[in-house]
Coordinates of C-alpha atoms and ligand atoms in Angstrom, one line a residue:
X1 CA -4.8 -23.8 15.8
X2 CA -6.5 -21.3 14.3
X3 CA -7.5 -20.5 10.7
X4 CA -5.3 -17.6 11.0
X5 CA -1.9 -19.3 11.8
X6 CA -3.0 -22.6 10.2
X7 CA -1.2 -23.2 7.0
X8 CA -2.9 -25.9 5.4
X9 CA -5.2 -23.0 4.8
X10 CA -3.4 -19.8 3.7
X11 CA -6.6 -17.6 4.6
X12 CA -4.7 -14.2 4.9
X13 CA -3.2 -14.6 1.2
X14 CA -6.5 -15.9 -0.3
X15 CA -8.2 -12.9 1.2
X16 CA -5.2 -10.4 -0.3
X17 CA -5.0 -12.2 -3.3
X18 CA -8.7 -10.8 -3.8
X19 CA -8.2 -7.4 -2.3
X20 CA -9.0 -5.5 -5.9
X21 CA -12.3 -7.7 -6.0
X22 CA -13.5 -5.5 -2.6
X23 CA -12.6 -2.6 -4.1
X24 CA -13.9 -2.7 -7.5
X25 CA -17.5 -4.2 -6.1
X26 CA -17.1 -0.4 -3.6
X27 CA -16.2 1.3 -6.7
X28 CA -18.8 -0.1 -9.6
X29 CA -21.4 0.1 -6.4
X30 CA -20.9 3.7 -6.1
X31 CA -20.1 4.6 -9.4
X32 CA -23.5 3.2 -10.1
X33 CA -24.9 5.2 -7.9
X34 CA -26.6 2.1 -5.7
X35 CA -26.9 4.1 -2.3
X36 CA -27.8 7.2 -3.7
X37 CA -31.0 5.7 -5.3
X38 CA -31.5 3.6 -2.0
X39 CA -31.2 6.6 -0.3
X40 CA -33.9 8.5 -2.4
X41 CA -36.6 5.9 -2.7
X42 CA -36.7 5.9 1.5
X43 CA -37.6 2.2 1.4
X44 CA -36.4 -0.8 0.7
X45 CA -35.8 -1.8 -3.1
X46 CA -35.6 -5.3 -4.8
X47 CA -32.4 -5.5 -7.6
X48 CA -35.1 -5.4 -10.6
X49 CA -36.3 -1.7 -9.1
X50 CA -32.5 -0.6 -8.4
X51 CA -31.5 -1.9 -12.2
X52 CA -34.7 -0.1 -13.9
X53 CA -33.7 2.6 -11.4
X54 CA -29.9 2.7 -12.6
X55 CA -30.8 1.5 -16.4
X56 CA -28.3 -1.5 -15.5
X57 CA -29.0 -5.3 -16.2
X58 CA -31.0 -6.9 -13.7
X59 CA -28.4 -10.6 -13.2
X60 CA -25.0 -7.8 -13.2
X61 CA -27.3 -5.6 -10.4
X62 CA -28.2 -8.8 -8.6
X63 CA -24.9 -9.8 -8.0
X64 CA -23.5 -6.6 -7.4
X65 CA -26.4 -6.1 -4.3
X66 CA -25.5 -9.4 -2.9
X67 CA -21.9 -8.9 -3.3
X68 CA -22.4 -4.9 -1.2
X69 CA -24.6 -7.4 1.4
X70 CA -21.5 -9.8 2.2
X71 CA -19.3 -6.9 2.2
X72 CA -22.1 -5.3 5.0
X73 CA -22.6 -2.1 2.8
X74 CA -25.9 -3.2 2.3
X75 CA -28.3 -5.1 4.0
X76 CA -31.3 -7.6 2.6
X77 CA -34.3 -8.6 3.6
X78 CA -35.9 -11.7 1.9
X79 CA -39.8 -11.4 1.3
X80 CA -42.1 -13.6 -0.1
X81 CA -40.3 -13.3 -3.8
X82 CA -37.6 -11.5 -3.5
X83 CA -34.7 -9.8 -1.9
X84 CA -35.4 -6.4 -0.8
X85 CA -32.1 -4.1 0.2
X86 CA -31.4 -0.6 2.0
X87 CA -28.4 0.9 3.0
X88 CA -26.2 0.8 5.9
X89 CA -25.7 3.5 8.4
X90 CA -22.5 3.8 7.5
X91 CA -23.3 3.4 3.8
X92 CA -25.7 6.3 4.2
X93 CA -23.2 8.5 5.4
X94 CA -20.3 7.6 3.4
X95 CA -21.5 6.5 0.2
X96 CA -23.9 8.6 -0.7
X97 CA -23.1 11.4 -2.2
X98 CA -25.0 14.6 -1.0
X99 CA -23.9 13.8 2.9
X100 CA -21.5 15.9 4.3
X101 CA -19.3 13.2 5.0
X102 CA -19.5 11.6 1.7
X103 CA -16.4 9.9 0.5
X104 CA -18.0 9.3 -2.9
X105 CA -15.4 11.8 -4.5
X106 CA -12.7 9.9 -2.9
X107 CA -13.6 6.4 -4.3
X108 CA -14.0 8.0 -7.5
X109 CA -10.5 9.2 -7.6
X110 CA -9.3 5.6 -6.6
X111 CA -11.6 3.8 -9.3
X112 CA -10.5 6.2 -11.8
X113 CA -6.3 7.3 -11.1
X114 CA -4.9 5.4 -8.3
X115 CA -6.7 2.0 -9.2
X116 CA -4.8 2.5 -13.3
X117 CA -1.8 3.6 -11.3
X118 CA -1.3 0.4 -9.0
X119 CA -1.6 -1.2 -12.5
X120 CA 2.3 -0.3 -12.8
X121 CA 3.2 -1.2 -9.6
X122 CA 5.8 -4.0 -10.4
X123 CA 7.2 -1.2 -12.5
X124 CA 7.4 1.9 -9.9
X125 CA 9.3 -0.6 -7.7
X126 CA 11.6 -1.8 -10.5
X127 CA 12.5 1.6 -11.6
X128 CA 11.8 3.6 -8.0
X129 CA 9.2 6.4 -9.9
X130 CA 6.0 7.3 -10.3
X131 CA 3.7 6.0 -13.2
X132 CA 2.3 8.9 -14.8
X133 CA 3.7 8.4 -18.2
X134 CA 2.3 4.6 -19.0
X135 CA -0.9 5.3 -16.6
X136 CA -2.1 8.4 -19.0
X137 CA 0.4 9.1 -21.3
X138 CA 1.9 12.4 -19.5
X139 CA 4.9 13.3 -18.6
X140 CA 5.6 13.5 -14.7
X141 CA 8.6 16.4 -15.0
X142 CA 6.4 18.8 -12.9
X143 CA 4.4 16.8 -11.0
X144 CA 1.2 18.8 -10.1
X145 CA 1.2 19.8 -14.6
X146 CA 1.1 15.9 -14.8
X147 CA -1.4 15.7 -11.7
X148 CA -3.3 18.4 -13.4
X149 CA -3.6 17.4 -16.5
X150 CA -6.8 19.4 -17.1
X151 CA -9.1 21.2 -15.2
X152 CA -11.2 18.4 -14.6
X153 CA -8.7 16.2 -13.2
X154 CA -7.4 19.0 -10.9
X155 CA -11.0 19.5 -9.6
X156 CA -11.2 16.0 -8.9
X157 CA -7.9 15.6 -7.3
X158 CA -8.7 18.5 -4.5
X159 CA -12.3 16.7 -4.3
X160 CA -9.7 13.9 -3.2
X161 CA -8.2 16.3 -0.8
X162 CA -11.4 17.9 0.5
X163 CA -13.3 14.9 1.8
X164 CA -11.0 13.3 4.5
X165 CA -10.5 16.4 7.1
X166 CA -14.3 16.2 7.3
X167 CA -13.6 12.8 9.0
X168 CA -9.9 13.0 10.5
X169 CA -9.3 17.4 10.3
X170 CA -9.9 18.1 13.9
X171 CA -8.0 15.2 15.1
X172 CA -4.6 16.9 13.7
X173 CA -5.6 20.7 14.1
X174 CA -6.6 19.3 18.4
X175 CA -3.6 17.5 18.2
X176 CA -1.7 20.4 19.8
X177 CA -3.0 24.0 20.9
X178 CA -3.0 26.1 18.1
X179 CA -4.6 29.0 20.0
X180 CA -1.5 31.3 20.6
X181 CA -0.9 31.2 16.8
X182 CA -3.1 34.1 15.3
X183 CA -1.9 34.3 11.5
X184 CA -1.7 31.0 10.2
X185 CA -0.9 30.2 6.4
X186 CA -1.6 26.5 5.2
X187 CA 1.0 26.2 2.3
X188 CA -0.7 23.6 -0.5
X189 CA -4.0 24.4 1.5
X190 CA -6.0 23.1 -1.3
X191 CA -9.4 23.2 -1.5
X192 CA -9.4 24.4 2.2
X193 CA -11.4 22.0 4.1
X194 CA -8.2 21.5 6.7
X195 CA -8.4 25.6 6.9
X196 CA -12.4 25.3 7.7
X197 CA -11.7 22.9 10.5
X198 CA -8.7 25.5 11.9
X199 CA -10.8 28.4 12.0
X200 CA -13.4 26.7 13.3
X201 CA -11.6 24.7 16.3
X202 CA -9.7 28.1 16.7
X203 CA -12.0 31.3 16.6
X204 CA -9.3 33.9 17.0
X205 CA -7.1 32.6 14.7
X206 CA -7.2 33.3 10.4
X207 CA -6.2 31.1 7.7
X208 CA -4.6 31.6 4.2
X209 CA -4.8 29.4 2.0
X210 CA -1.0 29.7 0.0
X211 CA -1.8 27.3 -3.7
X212 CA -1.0 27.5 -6.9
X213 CA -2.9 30.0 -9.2
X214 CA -5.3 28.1 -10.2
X215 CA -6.3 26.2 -7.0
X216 CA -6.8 29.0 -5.6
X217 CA -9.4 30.2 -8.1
X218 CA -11.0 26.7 -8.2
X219 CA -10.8 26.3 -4.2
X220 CA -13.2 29.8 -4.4
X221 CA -15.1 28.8 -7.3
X222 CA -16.3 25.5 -6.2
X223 CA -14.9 25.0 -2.4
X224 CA -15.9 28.3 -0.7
X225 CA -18.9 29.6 0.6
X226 CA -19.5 33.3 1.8
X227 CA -19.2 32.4 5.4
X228 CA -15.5 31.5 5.5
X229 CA -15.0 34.6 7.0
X230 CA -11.5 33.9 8.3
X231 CA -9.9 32.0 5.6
X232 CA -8.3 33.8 3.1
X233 CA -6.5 33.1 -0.1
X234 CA -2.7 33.7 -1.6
X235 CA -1.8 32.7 -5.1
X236 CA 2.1 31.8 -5.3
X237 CA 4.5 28.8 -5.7
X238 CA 6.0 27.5 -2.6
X239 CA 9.3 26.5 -4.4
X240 CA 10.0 30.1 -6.3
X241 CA 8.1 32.6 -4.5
X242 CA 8.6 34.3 -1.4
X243 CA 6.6 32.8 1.9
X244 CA 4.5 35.5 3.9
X245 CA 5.0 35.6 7.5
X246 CA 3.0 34.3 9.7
X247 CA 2.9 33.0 13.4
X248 CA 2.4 29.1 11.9
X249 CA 3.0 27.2 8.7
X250 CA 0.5 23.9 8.2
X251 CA 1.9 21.7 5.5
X252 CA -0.3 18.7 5.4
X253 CA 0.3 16.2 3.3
X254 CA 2.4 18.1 1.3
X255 CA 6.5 16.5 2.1
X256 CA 5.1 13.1 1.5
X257 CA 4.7 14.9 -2.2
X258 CA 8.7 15.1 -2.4
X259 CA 11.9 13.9 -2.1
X260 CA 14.0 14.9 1.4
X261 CA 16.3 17.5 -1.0
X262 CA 13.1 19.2 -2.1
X263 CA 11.4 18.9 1.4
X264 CA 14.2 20.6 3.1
X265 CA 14.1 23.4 0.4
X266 CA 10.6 24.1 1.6
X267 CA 11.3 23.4 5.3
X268 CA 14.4 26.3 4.9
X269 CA 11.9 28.4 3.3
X270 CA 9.5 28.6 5.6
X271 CA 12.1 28.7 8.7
X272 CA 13.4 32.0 7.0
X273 CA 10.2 33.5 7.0
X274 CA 8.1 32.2 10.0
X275 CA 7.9 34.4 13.1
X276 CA 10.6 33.8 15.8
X277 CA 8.6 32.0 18.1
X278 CA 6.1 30.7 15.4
X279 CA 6.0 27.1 14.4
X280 CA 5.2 24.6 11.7
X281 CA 2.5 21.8 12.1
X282 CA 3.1 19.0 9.5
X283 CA 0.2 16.5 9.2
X284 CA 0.9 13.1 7.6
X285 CA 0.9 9.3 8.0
X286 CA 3.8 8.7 10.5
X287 CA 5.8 5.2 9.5
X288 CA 6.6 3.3 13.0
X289 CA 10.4 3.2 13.6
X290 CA 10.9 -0.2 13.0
X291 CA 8.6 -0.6 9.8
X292 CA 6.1 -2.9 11.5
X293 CA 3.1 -0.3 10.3
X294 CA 0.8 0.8 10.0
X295 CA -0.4 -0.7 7.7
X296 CA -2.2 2.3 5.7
X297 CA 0.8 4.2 5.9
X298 CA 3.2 1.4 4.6
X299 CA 0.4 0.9 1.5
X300 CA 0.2 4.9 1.2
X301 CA 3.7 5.0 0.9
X302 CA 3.7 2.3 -2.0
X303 CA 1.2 5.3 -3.6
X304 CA 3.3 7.8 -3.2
X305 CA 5.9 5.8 -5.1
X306 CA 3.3 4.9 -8.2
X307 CA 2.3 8.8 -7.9
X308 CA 4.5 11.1 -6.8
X309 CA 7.9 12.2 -6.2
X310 CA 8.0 11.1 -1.9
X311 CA 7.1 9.0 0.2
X312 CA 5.8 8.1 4.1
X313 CA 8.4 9.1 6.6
X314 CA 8.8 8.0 10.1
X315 CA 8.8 10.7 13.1
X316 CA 12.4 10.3 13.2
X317 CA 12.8 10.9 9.5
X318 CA 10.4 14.5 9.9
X319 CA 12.5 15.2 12.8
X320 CA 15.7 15.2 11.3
X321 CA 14.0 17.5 8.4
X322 CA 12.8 19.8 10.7
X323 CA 16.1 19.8 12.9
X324 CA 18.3 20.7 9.5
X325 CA 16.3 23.4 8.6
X326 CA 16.4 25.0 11.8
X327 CA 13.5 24.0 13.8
X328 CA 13.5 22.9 17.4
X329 CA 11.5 21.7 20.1
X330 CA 10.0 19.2 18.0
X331 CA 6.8 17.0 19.5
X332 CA 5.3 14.7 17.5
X333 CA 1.0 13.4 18.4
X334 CA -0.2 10.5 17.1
X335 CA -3.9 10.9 16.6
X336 CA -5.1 6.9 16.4
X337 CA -6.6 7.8 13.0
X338 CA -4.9 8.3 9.3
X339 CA -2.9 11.2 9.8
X340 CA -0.8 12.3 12.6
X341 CA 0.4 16.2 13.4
X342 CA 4.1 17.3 14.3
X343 CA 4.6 20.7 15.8
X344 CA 8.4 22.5 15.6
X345 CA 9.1 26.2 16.7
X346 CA 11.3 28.4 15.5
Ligands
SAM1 C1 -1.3 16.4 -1.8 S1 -2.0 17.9 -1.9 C2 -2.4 18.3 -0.2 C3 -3.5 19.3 -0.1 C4 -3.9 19.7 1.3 N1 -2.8 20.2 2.1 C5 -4.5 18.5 2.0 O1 -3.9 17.9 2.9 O2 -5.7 18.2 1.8 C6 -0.7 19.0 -2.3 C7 -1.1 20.4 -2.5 O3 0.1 21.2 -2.7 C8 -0.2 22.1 -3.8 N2 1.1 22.5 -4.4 C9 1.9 21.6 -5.2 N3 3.0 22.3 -5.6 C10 2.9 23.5 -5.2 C11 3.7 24.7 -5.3 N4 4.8 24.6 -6.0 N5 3.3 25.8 -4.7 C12 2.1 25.9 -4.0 N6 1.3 24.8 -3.8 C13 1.7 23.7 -4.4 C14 -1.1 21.4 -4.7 O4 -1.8 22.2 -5.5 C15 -2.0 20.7 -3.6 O5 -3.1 21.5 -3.2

């Protein structure tokens, strides 16, 4: 038998029951900043040059390298009289933080929100809603004033955003052919990266990025360079003000953010105002029918429990959204990666 299904040796729950230790070792690494000084000194470094490099101890930096080797984010090389370590390929890319696919900013968020909000888990389940209040002592009454506590934490939350639709955005904007929609608005559009990877898959087409006020002035500040030509900006609130009209709504990863009363308030909206013939693209992690996974999406849906107001749906679940607000011919593409894209027309 093997070790998998043998249970004299519960191998799957000793590994979960040590989850946090993989990602706090990820977190502390990067925090750290281990790969970025690996990736500056070009060569090979022994843990006595990372911790003068890092002004750490030498033993906690020692431990901490061999720990990122067993967890194949480093590698090490044993010389004479010591260990020498560099970084992965895929540590390189992803870890460090001036690469374009860096998800540095993302493991910060985790270390520093999600990881105090999954503190409260046992709780979100008991009472069935989020844990802002015991995780930071804020009220969660409006959830983006709780989520943007201060300007910091709202910069941090759309670096959050930003950095996955450098790995996954063309996936869900390909996931269908956006080309006959020429004015698209991308309500919650964030810092924009989704936008950049529309206009850039579809070179007829413009975005507008529809965000709170100050989003919008953050997402230019600190998201935007001069050459976005075709995305554009529109300061409003989805849920009081009027929606612009435009050929195609994207709302990615912004039901999962709400309840299905709220969702279909938004939904309704946008029906009224999209062009007849126009459409709606929703991007999220689709639930399977039968709750056998995946796996991310069941765990993501625990996270929207501990932070927000929603939760994962299933197709089925978007579809009967979509159909009571008005939409129809409904398909639904999985994309084989996080997030998957559903496309309704008016
Ligand atoms: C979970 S984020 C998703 C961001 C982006 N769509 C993405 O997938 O990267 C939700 C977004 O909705 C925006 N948002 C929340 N409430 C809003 C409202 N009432 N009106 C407009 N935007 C809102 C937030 O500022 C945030 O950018």
């Amino acid at each position: 038998m093997s070790s998998e299904n043998n249970v004299d040796y519960p191998r799957k729950i000793l590994d979960y029951v040590e989850g946090f230790l993989v990602s706090k070792t990820l977190f502390a690494s990067c925090e750290l900043g281990v790969y970025d000084l690996l990736l500056a000194s070009g060569q090979p470094l022994s843990a006595a040059e990372v911790a003068r490099g890092l002004g750490t101890s030498e033993d906690g930096m020692e431990r901490l390298l061999s720990a990122c080797v067993g967890l194949q984010l480093l590698t090490a090389q044993a010389g004479d009289d010591k260990v020498l370590y560099s970084n992965t390929e895929m540590s390189k890319m992803y870890l460090t933080k001036s690469s374009p696919r860096s998800l540095f900013h993302s493991i910060q968020y985790n270390s520093k929100t999600i990881y105090l909000c999954w503190h409260y888990l046992t709780d979100a389940v008991r009472e069935g809603k989020n844990q802002y209040e015991k995780a930071f002592g804020v009220s969660s009454k409006d959830l983006f004033e709780a989520l943007y506590r201060s300007d910091e934490e709202m910069v941090k939350f759309m670096q959050l955003m930003n950095s996955i639709w450098n790995i996954c955005g063309k996936d869900v904007v390909t996931a269908f052919d956006l080309s006959p929609f020429k004015t698209i608005y991308d309500l919650g559009g964030c810092s924009g990266a989704l936008a950049k990877q529309c206009t850039s898959a579809y070179p007829e087409s413009t975005v507008t990025i529809f965000d709170l006020p100050k989003v919008v002035c953050t997402a230019k500040e600190h998201f935007m360079s001069a050459d976005e030509g075709r995305v554009f900006f529109h300061k409003g609130d989805f849920f009081k003000d009027s929606l612009p009209e435009a050929d195609l709504y994207i709302l990615a990863r912004i039901l999962h953010d709400w309840t299905d009363a709220r969702s279909l308030e938004l939904l309704t909206k946008v029906h009224r105002s999209c062009k007849p013939g126009g459409g709606v693209l929703l991007v999220e992690a689709l639930l399977n029918e039968d709750n056998s996974g995946p796996l991310t999406a069941q765990l993501y849906s625990l996270n929207m429990l501990v932070q927000t107001e929603g939760r994962e749906r299933k197709a089925s679940e978007y579809t009967a959204l979509l159909t009571t607000a008005g939409f129809a011919n409904i398909q639904v593409q999985r994309t084989g990666k996080i997030y998957d894209a559903i496309l309704a027309r008016k």
